[in-house]
Coordinates of C-alpha atoms in Angstrom, one line a residue:
X1 CA -29.5 24.4 33.6
X2 CA -31.9 25.3 30.9
X3 CA -32.5 23.3 27.8
X4 CA -30.8 25.8 25.7
X5 CA -27.7 25.8 27.8
X6 CA -27.5 22.1 27.6
X7 CA -28.0 22.1 23.8
X8 CA -25.1 24.9 23.5
X9 CA -22.8 22.7 25.8
X10 CA -23.1 19.8 23.5
X11 CA -21.9 21.5 20.4
X12 CA -19.0 23.4 21.8
X13 CA -15.9 22.2 20.0
X14 CA -12.4 21.7 21.7
X15 CA -10.0 24.6 21.2
X16 CA -7.4 24.0 18.4
X17 CA -4.7 23.4 20.8
X18 CA -6.7 20.7 22.5
X19 CA -7.4 19.1 19.2
X20 CA -3.7 19.0 18.2
X21 CA -2.8 17.5 21.6
X22 CA -5.5 14.9 21.3
X23 CA -4.4 13.8 17.8
X24 CA -0.7 13.6 18.8
X25 CA -1.5 11.5 21.8
X26 CA -3.4 9.1 19.6
X27 CA -0.6 8.8 17.2
X28 CA 1.9 8.2 20.0
X29 CA 0.0 5.1 20.8
X30 CA 0.1 3.8 17.2
X31 CA 3.5 2.1 17.7
X32 CA 2.2 0.3 20.8
X33 CA -0.7 -1.0 18.8
X34 CA 1.6 -2.7 16.2
X35 CA 4.4 -3.6 18.5
X36 CA 4.4 -7.3 19.2
X37 CA 4.5 -8.5 22.8
X38 CA 7.9 -10.0 23.4
X39 CA 9.9 -10.9 26.4
X40 CA 13.1 -9.2 25.0
X41 CA 12.7 -5.6 24.0
X42 CA 15.0 -3.7 21.7
X43 CA 14.5 0.1 22.2
X44 CA 15.3 2.5 19.4
X45 CA 17.8 5.3 20.3
X46 CA 16.5 7.6 22.8
X47 CA 16.8 11.2 21.8
X48 CA 16.3 14.3 23.9
X49 CA 12.7 15.3 23.5
X50 CA 12.3 18.7 22.1
X51 CA 9.3 21.1 22.8
X52 CA 6.6 20.4 20.2
X53 CA 6.6 23.1 17.5
X54 CA 3.5 25.2 17.1
X55 CA 3.7 25.6 13.4
X56 CA 1.3 22.8 12.6
X57 CA -0.2 22.4 9.2
X58 CA -4.0 23.3 9.6
X59 CA -6.3 20.3 10.2
X60 CA -8.4 19.4 7.3
X61 CA -12.0 19.9 7.8
X62 CA -14.0 16.7 7.1
X63 CA -16.3 17.1 4.0
X64 CA -19.9 16.8 4.7
X65 CA -20.0 13.2 3.2
X66 CA -17.7 12.1 6.0
X67 CA -19.8 13.4 8.8
X68 CA -21.9 10.2 8.6
X69 CA -19.0 8.0 9.6
X70 CA -19.8 8.4 13.3
X71 CA -23.3 7.0 12.7
X72 CA -22.0 4.0 10.6
X73 CA -21.7 0.4 11.8
X74 CA -18.7 -0.4 13.9
X75 CA -16.5 -1.0 12.0
X76 CA -17.9 0.3 8.7
X77 CA -17.7 -1.6 5.5
X78 CA -14.3 -1.2 3.7
X79 CA -15.8 0.3 0.6
X80 CA -17.8 2.8 2.7
X81 CA -14.8 3.9 4.4
X82 CA -12.9 4.0 1.1
X83 CA -15.6 6.4 -0.3
X84 CA -15.1 8.7 2.6
X85 CA -11.4 8.6 2.4
X86 CA -11.6 9.5 -1.3
X87 CA -13.7 12.6 -0.4
X88 CA -11.2 13.5 2.2
X89 CA -8.1 13.1 0.1
X90 CA -9.7 15.1 -2.7
X91 CA -10.1 17.9 -0.3
X92 CA -6.4 18.0 0.5
X93 CA -4.3 20.7 -1.0
X94 CA -2.5 20.1 -4.3
X95 CA 1.2 19.2 -3.6
X96 CA 3.6 22.0 -4.3
X97 CA 6.1 21.5 -7.0
X98 CA 8.8 22.6 -4.4
X99 CA 9.9 19.6 -2.2
X100 CA 9.7 20.1 1.5
X101 CA 12.9 19.5 3.4
X102 CA 14.0 16.1 4.2
X103 CA 14.3 15.5 8.0
X104 CA 16.5 12.6 9.0
X105 CA 16.7 13.3 12.7
X106 CA 15.3 10.5 14.8
X107 CA 12.0 11.5 16.4
X108 CA 11.5 12.0 20.1
X109 CA 10.4 9.0 21.9
X110 CA 8.4 8.4 25.0
X111 CA 9.4 6.5 28.2
X112 CA 8.7 3.1 26.5
X113 CA 10.9 4.0 23.5
X114 CA 8.0 4.6 21.2
X115 CA 8.6 7.1 18.4
X116 CA 6.4 10.3 18.7
X117 CA 5.0 11.4 15.4
X118 CA 6.4 14.9 14.2
X119 CA 4.3 18.0 14.1
X120 CA 2.2 18.3 10.9
X121 CA 2.0 14.5 10.4
X122 CA -1.7 14.5 11.6
X123 CA -4.0 16.3 9.2
X124 CA -7.2 15.0 10.7
X125 CA -8.9 15.2 14.1
X126 CA -11.5 12.6 13.9
X127 CA -10.9 9.9 16.6
X128 CA -12.8 7.2 14.9
X129 CA -10.9 7.7 11.7
X130 CA -7.6 7.7 13.2
X131 CA -8.4 4.6 15.1
X132 CA -9.5 2.8 11.9
X133 CA -6.3 3.9 10.0
X134 CA -4.2 2.3 12.7
X135 CA -6.1 -1.0 12.8
X136 CA -4.1 -3.5 10.8
X137 CA -6.8 -6.2 10.9
X138 CA -9.4 -3.8 9.5
X139 CA -7.3 -2.1 6.9
X140 CA -5.8 -5.4 5.7
X141 CA -9.1 -7.3 5.7
X142 CA -10.3 -9.9 8.0
X143 CA -13.2 -12.3 8.7
X144 CA -14.1 -12.6 5.0
X145 CA -14.0 -8.9 4.4
X146 CA -11.9 -7.3 1.7
X147 CA -9.3 -4.9 2.7
X148 CA -9.6 -1.0 2.6
X149 CA -6.6 -1.0 0.2
X150 CA -8.6 -3.2 -2.3
X151 CA -11.5 -0.9 -2.0
X152 CA -9.3 2.2 -2.7
X153 CA -7.6 0.5 -5.6
X154 CA -11.0 -0.2 -7.2
X155 CA -12.1 3.4 -7.1
X156 CA -11.9 5.9 -9.8
X157 CA -9.0 8.2 -9.8
X158 CA -10.0 11.8 -8.7
X159 CA -9.9 14.0 -11.8
X160 CA -7.0 16.2 -10.6
X161 CA -4.9 12.9 -10.3
X162 CA -5.7 11.3 -13.6
X163 CA -3.0 10.9 -16.1
X164 CA -3.6 13.1 -19.2
X165 CA -1.4 12.2 -22.1
X166 CA 2.1 11.5 -23.0
X167 CA 2.6 8.8 -20.4
X168 CA 5.1 7.0 -22.3
X169 CA 7.8 5.6 -19.9
X170 CA 11.3 7.0 -20.5
X171 CA 13.5 4.6 -22.3
X172 CA 10.6 2.6 -23.8
X173 CA 9.3 3.0 -27.4
X174 CA 6.6 5.7 -27.5
X175 CA 3.1 4.7 -28.2
X176 CA 3.5 0.9 -28.0
X177 CA 1.1 -0.8 -27.8
X178 CA -1.8 1.4 -28.9
X179 CA -2.0 3.9 -26.0
X180 CA -5.6 4.5 -26.7
X181 CA -6.4 0.9 -25.8
X182 CA -4.4 0.6 -22.6
X183 CA -5.8 1.5 -19.2
X184 CA -3.5 3.2 -16.7
X185 CA -4.0 3.8 -13.1
X186 CA -2.1 7.2 -12.6
X187 CA 0.3 5.8 -10.1
X188 CA 4.1 5.7 -10.3
X189 CA 6.7 3.2 -8.9
X190 CA 10.5 3.6 -8.4
X191 CA 13.1 1.2 -7.3
X192 CA 16.3 1.7 -5.3
X193 CA 18.8 -0.4 -3.3
X194 CA 18.6 -0.8 0.5
X195 CA 22.3 0.1 0.7
X196 CA 23.1 2.5 -2.0
X197 CA 26.6 3.1 -3.2
X198 CA 28.4 5.6 -5.5
X199 CA 27.2 4.0 -8.6
X200 CA 23.7 3.3 -7.4
X201 CA 20.7 5.0 -9.3
X202 CA 17.0 5.4 -8.6
X203 CA 15.2 3.7 -11.4
X204 CA 11.6 3.8 -12.7
X205 CA 10.1 0.4 -12.1
X206 CA 9.4 -1.7 -15.1
X207 CA 5.9 -1.7 -16.4
X208 CA 4.1 -4.4 -18.3
X209 CA 0.9 -4.6 -20.3
X210 CA -1.4 -7.4 -19.1
X211 CA -4.8 -8.5 -20.6
X212 CA -7.6 -8.6 -18.0
X213 CA -11.0 -10.2 -18.8
X214 CA -13.6 -7.4 -19.0
X215 CA -15.8 -9.2 -16.6
X216 CA -13.0 -9.3 -14.0
X217 CA -11.6 -5.9 -14.5
X218 CA -13.0 -4.6 -11.2
X219 CA -11.6 -7.5 -9.3
X220 CA -8.3 -6.9 -10.9
X221 CA -8.2 -3.3 -9.5
X222 CA -9.2 -4.5 -6.1
X223 CA -6.2 -6.7 -5.7
X224 CA -3.8 -5.1 -8.3
X225 CA -0.9 -4.7 -5.9
X226 CA -0.9 -8.5 -5.1
X227 CA -1.0 -9.4 -8.7
X228 CA 2.0 -7.3 -9.5
X229 CA 4.1 -9.8 -7.6
X230 CA 2.8 -12.8 -9.4
X231 CA 4.1 -11.3 -12.6
X232 CA 7.6 -10.6 -11.2
X233 CA 8.0 -14.3 -10.0
X234 CA 6.7 -15.6 -13.3
X235 CA 3.5 -17.2 -12.3
X236 CA 1.4 -16.0 -15.1
X237 CA 2.1 -17.9 -18.2
X238 CA -1.2 -18.7 -19.9
X239 CA -2.5 -16.9 -22.8
X240 CA -5.1 -14.1 -22.2
X241 CA -8.7 -14.9 -22.2
X242 CA -10.9 -13.5 -24.9
X243 CA -12.6 -10.1 -24.6
X244 CA -9.9 -8.6 -22.5
X245 CA -8.7 -5.1 -21.6
X246 CA -5.1 -4.1 -21.8
X247 CA -3.9 -2.7 -18.5
X248 CA -0.5 -1.2 -17.8
X249 CA 0.9 -2.2 -14.4
X250 CA 4.1 -1.7 -12.5
X251 CA 6.3 -4.6 -11.6
X252 CA 8.0 -4.5 -8.2
X253 CA 11.6 -5.4 -7.9
X254 CA 12.5 -8.7 -6.5
X255 CA 15.9 -7.5 -5.2
X256 CA 15.4 -3.9 -4.3
X257 CA 13.0 -1.6 -2.4
X258 CA 10.1 -0.5 -4.6
X259 CA 8.3 2.6 -3.7
X260 CA 4.7 3.1 -5.2
X261 CA 2.8 6.3 -5.0
X262 CA -0.9 6.1 -5.7
X263 CA -3.6 8.9 -5.5
X264 CA -4.6 7.7 -2.0
X265 CA -1.3 6.7 -0.4
X266 CA 1.9 4.8 -0.9
X267 CA 3.6 1.5 -0.6
X268 CA 7.0 0.2 0.4
X269 CA 7.8 -3.2 -1.0
X270 CA 10.4 -5.0 0.9
X271 CA 11.3 -8.2 -1.2
X272 CA 13.1 -11.2 0.3
X273 CA 16.7 -10.1 -0.3
X274 CA 15.9 -6.8 1.6
X275 CA 14.2 -8.6 4.3
X276 CA 17.2 -10.9 4.7
X277 CA 19.5 -8.1 5.2
X278 CA 17.2 -6.4 7.8
X279 CA 16.7 -9.8 9.6
X280 CA 20.4 -10.5 9.9
X281 CA 21.7 -11.2 13.4
X282 CA 23.6 -7.9 13.4
X283 CA 20.6 -5.9 12.6
X284 CA 19.4 -4.5 15.8
X285 CA 16.6 -1.9 16.1
X286 CA 19.2 1.0 15.9
X287 CA 20.7 -0.3 12.8
X288 CA 17.4 -1.1 11.1
X289 CA 16.2 2.4 11.8
X290 CA 19.4 3.9 10.4
X291 CA 19.5 1.7 7.3
X292 CA 15.8 2.4 6.3
X293 CA 16.3 6.2 7.1
X294 CA 19.4 6.3 4.9
X295 CA 17.9 4.5 2.1
X296 CA 14.7 6.6 2.0
X297 CA 16.7 9.8 2.4
X298 CA 19.0 8.8 -0.5
X299 CA 15.9 7.9 -2.7
X300 CA 14.2 11.3 -2.1
X301 CA 17.5 13.1 -2.8
X302 CA 18.1 11.4 -6.1
X303 CA 14.7 10.9 -7.5
X304 CA 14.3 13.6 -10.3
X305 CA 11.2 14.8 -12.2
X306 CA 13.0 14.2 -15.5
X307 CA 12.5 10.4 -14.9
X308 CA 8.9 10.8 -14.8
X309 CA 6.5 10.7 -17.7
X310 CA 4.8 14.1 -17.8
X311 CA 1.4 12.6 -17.2
X312 CA 2.5 11.0 -14.0
X313 CA 4.0 14.1 -12.4
X314 CA 1.1 14.6 -10.0
X315 CA 2.0 11.2 -8.5
X316 CA 5.7 12.2 -8.4
X317 CA 4.7 15.3 -6.3
X318 CA 3.1 13.1 -3.7
X319 CA 6.3 11.1 -3.4
X320 CA 8.1 14.2 -2.1
X321 CA 5.5 14.7 0.7
X322 CA 7.4 12.2 2.8
X323 CA 10.5 14.4 3.2
X324 CA 9.6 15.8 6.6
X325 CA 8.8 12.3 8.0
X326 CA 11.8 10.3 6.9
X327 CA 13.4 10.0 10.4
X328 CA 10.1 9.0 11.9
X329 CA 9.3 6.5 9.4
X330 CA 12.7 4.7 9.7
X331 CA 12.4 4.6 13.5
X332 CA 8.7 3.4 13.4
X333 CA 9.5 0.5 11.0
X334 CA 12.4 -0.5 13.4
X335 CA 10.1 -0.3 16.4
X336 CA 7.4 -2.6 14.8
X337 CA 10.1 -4.7 13.0
X338 CA 9.0 -7.8 15.0
X339 CA 5.5 -7.6 13.4
X340 CA 6.9 -6.8 10.0
X341 CA 9.0 -9.9 10.1
X342 CA 6.1 -11.9 11.4
X343 CA 4.1 -11.0 8.3
X344 CA 6.6 -12.5 5.8
X345 CA 5.4 -15.7 4.2
X346 CA 8.3 -16.1 1.9
X347 CA 7.7 -13.4 -0.7
X348 CA 8.4 -10.3 1.4
X349 CA 6.4 -7.6 3.1
X350 CA 4.6 -4.5 1.9
X351 CA 4.0 -1.5 4.1
X352 CA 1.0 0.7 3.2
X353 CA -0.2 4.1 4.4
X354 CA -2.7 6.8 3.2
X355 CA -1.9 10.4 2.6
X356 CA -4.5 11.2 5.3
X357 CA -2.1 9.7 7.8
X358 CA 1.2 9.0 6.0
X359 CA 3.1 7.9 9.2
X360 CA 0.7 5.0 10.1
X361 CA 2.3 2.3 7.9
X362 CA 0.3 -1.1 8.0
X363 CA 2.5 -4.2 7.2
X364 CA 1.0 -7.2 5.3
X365 CA 2.5 -10.1 3.5
X366 CA 3.2 -10.0 -0.3
X367 CA 1.3 -13.3 -1.2
X368 CA 1.3 -14.2 -4.8
X369 CA -1.8 -16.1 -6.2
X370 CA -1.4 -19.8 -6.9
X371 CA 0.0 -20.8 -10.4
X372 CA -2.6 -22.1 -12.7
X373 CA -2.3 -25.5 -14.4
X374 CA -2.5 -25.8 -18.2
X375 CA -5.4 -27.9 -19.3
X376 CA -4.3 -31.4 -20.6
X377 CA -4.3 -31.8 -24.4
X378 CA -7.5 -33.4 -25.8
X379 CA -7.0 -36.9 -27.3
X380 CA -8.8 -38.0 -30.4
X381 CA -9.7 -41.7 -31.0
X382 CA -7.5 -43.5 -33.7
X383 CA -9.6 -44.2 -36.9
X384 CA -9.8 -47.9 -37.8
X385 CA -7.8 -49.3 -40.5
X386 CA -9.3 -50.3 -43.9
X387 CA -11.1 -53.6 -43.8
X388 CA -10.8 -53.9 -40.1
X389 CA -14.1 -54.0 -38.1
X390 CA -15.0 -50.7 -36.6
X391 CA -14.5 -50.6 -33.0
X392 CA -16.0 -48.1 -30.5
X393 CA -13.4 -46.5 -28.2
X394 CA -13.8 -47.1 -24.6
X395 CA -15.9 -44.5 -22.8
X396 CA -14.0 -42.0 -20.7
X397 CA -15.3 -40.3 -17.8
X398 CA -15.0 -36.5 -18.2
X399 CA -14.7 -34.7 -14.8
X400 CA -17.2 -31.8 -14.4
X401 CA -15.8 -28.4 -15.5
X402 CA -14.4 -26.4 -12.5
X403 CA -14.3 -22.6 -12.4
X404 CA -10.6 -21.7 -12.4
X405 CA -9.1 -18.3 -11.3
X406 CA -8.7 -16.3 -14.5
X407 CA -5.2 -15.9 -15.7
X408 CA -4.7 -12.4 -14.6
X409 CA -7.2 -12.2 -11.7
X410 CA -5.3 -12.0 -8.4
X411 CA -6.3 -14.2 -5.5
X412 CA -8.0 -12.5 -2.6
X413 CA -5.9 -11.4 0.2
X414 CA -5.9 -13.8 3.2
X415 CA -7.1 -12.0 6.4
X416 CA -4.4 -11.5 9.1
X417 CA -4.7 -13.7 12.0
X418 CA -6.1 -11.8 15.0
X419 CA -3.4 -13.2 17.3
X420 CA -0.7 -11.7 15.3
X421 CA -0.9 -8.1 16.6
X422 CA -2.4 -7.7 20.2
X423 CA -5.3 -5.3 20.4
X424 CA -4.9 -1.9 22.1
X425 CA -6.4 -1.8 25.5

């Protein structure tokens, strides 16, 4: 074979159908990676597998900046991957104002009961990227590395996702405090019950203005989602430090599910009361899947654009993108529920995914930062009385000053123990 023939052979790409089959097979293995080893298996409901539809959404061609990923270190630095994810997400089509249909039917499952991702859920074909987005240890951060979620939170919002003006929250006084002095992140958060009833409503999550030291603002954005929980449970009580920036943040509910949509992905917060219901002895995999699917379906059916500040409508449109994957998401969470439950450290669990691969939810613990102790009041020596000999107060030993965590700076996320989830062979 000539050198020219060899060169041509190296650059021939697989056919589109081969690319689709390869990507689907890789996503089929996602549940197996996160599924904990257990002697007792609970299999989700087996449905009759239907032929895979051919009407796939077209794969997104990776931008030129992303091509260098294959030549990077293995694994790459979280901020490096975040930069490439930003470039890829920016290249995705702008969400339509018409919501896609909500599909609640359980997905097909393989012989092991593992849910098979629905057509159109995989918008990329890069095998290394797919593998990284399914790696819970890498995405959550381990071995002293920050998480990819932190790196994404720290990045600037793409221009087409930035809030413009009029971002006042419905039901709150307009223009308070000074909107020009408050930094926003362009995300949106809703709360809704796990088991909605006739009187239930979708609510916009409460927001709060916090003061972040200017020198720590970048650190704040890196771990902002963890800090939100500390506000909710009342751990932040000290006055703000000088030279601060006002930042508007969403506060997740401590009793209901909170759904947060960002420019790069979404999060499902499951607080302790929600975890308790799903962990009940009666909650088998079938019931967990049905409960989560029903709650998410109800949420998407009842959330309205009129609830959303005009500037946050771009984020609202992203929420609607999950409609076609509701049935899969509920079954998938039930399939990995042993792992989800194992992540809970007392404050609940958050499930996170990117818009590049919205069906790959990665669980992690909601871990609030430690509460800060107020400094003891300074004591002054009592002046001597008139006519009495002057005495020198006994010397006191002042401990060396220690650097405390700033009031509104979240603690770093602890790495997930490698033994929690077995690696895929």
